[in-house]
CSV table of C-alpha atoms and ligand atoms in Angstrom, one decimal:
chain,number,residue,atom,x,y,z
A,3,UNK,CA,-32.6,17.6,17.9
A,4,UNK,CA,-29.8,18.1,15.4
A,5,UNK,CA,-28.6,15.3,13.3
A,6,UNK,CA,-25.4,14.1,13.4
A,7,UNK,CA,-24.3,14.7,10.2
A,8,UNK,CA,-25.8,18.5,10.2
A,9,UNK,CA,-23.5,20.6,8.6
A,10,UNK,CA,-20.3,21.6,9.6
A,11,UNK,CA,-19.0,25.2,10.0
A,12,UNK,CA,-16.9,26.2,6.4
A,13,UNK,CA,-14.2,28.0,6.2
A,14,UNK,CA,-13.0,30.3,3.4
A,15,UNK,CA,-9.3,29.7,2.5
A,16,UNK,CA,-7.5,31.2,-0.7
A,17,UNK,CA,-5.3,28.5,-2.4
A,18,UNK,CA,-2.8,29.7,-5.5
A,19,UNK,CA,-2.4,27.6,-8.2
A,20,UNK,CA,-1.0,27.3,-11.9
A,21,UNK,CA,-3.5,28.0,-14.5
A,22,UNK,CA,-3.0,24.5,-16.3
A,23,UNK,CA,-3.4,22.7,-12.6
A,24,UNK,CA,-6.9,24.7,-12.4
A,25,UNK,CA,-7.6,24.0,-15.8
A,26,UNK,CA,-7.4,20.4,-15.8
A,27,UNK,CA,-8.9,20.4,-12.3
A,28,UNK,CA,-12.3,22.3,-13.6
A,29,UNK,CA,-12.2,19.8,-16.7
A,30,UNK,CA,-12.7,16.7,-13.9
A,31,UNK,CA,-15.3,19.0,-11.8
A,32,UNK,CA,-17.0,19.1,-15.0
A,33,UNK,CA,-16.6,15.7,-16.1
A,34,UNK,CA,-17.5,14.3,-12.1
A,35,UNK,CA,-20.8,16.1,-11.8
A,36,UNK,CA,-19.7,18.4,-9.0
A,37,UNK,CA,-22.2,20.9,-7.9
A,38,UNK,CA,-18.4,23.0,-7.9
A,39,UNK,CA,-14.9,23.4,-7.0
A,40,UNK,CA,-15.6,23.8,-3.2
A,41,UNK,CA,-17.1,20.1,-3.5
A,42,UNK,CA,-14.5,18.1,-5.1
A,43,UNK,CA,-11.7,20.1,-3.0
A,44,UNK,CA,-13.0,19.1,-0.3
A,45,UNK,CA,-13.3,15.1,-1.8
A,46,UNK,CA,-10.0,15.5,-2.9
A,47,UNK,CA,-8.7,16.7,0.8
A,48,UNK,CA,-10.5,13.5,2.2
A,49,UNK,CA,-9.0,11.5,-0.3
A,50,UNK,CA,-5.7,13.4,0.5
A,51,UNK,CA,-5.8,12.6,4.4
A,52,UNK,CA,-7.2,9.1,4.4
A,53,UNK,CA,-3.8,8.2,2.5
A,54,UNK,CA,-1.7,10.0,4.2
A,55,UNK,CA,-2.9,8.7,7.4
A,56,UNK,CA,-3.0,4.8,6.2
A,57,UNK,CA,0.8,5.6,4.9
A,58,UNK,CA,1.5,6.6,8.6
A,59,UNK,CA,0.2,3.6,9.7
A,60,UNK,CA,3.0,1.0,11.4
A,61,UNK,CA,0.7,-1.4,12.2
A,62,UNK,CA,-2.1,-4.1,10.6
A,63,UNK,CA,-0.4,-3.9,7.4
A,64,UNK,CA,-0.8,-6.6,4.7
A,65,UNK,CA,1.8,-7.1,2.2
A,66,UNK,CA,2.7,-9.0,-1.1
A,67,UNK,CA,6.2,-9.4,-2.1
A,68,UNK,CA,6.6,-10.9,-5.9
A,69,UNK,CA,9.8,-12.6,-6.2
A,70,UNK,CA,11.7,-14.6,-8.8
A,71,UNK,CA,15.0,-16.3,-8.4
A,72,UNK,CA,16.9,-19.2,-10.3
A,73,UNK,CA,16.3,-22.3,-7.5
A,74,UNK,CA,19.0,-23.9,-6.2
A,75,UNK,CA,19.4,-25.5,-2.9
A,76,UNK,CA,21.3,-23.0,-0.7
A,77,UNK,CA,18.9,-20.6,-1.7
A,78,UNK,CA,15.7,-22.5,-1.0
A,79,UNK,CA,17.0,-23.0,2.4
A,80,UNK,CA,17.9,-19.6,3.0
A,81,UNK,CA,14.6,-18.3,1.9
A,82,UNK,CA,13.4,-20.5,4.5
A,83,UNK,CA,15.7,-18.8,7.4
A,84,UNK,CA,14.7,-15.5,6.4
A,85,UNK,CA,10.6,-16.3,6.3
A,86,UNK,CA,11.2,-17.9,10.1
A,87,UNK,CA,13.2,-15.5,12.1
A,88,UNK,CA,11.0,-12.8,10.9
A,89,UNK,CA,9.1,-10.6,12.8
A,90,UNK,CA,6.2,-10.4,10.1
A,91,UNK,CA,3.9,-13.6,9.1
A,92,UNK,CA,3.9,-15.4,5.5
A,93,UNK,CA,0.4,-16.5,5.6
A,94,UNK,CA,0.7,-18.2,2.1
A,95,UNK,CA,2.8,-18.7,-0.5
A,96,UNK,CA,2.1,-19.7,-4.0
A,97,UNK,CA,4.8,-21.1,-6.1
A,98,UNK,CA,5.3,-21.7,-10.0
A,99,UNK,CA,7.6,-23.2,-11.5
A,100,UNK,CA,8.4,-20.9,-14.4
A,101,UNK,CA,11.3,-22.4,-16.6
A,102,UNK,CA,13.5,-25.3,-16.0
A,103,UNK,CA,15.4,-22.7,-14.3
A,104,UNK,CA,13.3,-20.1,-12.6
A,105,UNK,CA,10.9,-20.0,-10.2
A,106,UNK,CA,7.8,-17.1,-9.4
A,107,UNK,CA,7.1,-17.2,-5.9
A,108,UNK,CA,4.2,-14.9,-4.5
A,109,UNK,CA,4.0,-14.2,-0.6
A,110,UNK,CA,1.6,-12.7,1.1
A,111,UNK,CA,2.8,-11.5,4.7
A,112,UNK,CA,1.2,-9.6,7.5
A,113,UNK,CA,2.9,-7.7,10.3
A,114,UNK,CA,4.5,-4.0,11.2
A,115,UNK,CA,5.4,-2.0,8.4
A,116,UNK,CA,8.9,-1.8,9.6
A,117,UNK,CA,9.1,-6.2,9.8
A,118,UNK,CA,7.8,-6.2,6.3
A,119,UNK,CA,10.4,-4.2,5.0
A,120,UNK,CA,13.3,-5.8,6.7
A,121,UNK,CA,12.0,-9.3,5.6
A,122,UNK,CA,11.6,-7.9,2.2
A,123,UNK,CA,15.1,-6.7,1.9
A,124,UNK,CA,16.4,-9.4,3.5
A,125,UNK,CA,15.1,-11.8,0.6
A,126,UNK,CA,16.1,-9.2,-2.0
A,127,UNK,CA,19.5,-9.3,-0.7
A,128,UNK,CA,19.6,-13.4,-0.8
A,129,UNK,CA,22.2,-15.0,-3.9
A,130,UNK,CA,19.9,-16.0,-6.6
A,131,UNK,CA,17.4,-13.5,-6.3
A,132,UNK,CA,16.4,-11.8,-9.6
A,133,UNK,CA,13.7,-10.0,-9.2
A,134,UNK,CA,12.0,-8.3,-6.1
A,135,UNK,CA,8.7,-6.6,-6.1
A,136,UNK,CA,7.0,-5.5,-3.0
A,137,UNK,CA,3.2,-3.7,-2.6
A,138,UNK,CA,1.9,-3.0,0.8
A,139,UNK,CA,-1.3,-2.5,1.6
A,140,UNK,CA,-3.1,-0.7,5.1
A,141,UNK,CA,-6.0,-2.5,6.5
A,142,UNK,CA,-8.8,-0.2,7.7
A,143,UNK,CA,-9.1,0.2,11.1
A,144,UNK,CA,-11.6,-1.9,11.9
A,145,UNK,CA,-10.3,-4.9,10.4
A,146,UNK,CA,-7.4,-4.9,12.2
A,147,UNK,CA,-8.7,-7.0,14.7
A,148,UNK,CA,-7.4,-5.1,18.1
A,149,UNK,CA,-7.6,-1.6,19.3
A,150,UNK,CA,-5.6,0.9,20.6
B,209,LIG,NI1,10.0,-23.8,-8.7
């Protein structure tokens, strides 16, 4: 009986590359402990693909969108609109007041990549916001909490 993990069949390929690229490359082979260049290449292919693929990804995504804006009360109250007839969830919000003025507000929001977006842009575009920031994030499959 084989084990699952037996090894694969390897292919040869030729790859062309600038001699500084290779250079710095060999330096982190080195410096990583690599048995060779075949080893981290392939790491750096996995690596390469598991992003790609997450990037892909429309759905399960988790977001944070950092956002600071001079308060006032038609602006409150549109930020309010926006957060309700979105498509993607604000699961919290934390708030600080940062100067008389001014406030921080950090959400975090879960839905389709596309829904984040929109909601983000939407609250970008609102009077009184000064500063928009949005990181999204890809939740592994497994935590996404349905299949398809
Ligand atoms: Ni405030």
């Amino acid at each position: 009986m084989t084990h699952q993990e037996s090894e694969p069949e390897l292919k040869r390929f030729g790859v062309s590359v600038p001699e500084d690229l290779l250079r710095r490359f060999d330096k982190i082979v080195k410096k990583r402990g690599y048995v060779g260049r075949s080893e981290a290449i392939r790491d750096a292919m996995r690596g390469f693909i598991a992003q790609c693929e997450w990037e892909s990804k429309q759905e399960g995504r988790l977001a944070t969108l950092n956002i600071v804006y001079r308060h006032h009360p038609r602006l409150m109250s549109d930020l309010i609109k926006v957060q309700h007839s979105s498509k993607a969830h604000v699961i919290s919000t934390v708030h600080v007041h940062l100067t008389h003025s001014h406030c921080f507000e950090a959400l975090t929001i879960k839905g389709d990549r596309d829904d984040i977006e929109k909601l983000a842009n939407r609250i970008g575009g609102l009077t009184g916001i000064e500063y928009v920031r949005l990181f999204v994030f890809s939740l592994p499959d497994d935590e996404d909490g349905h299949e398809h």
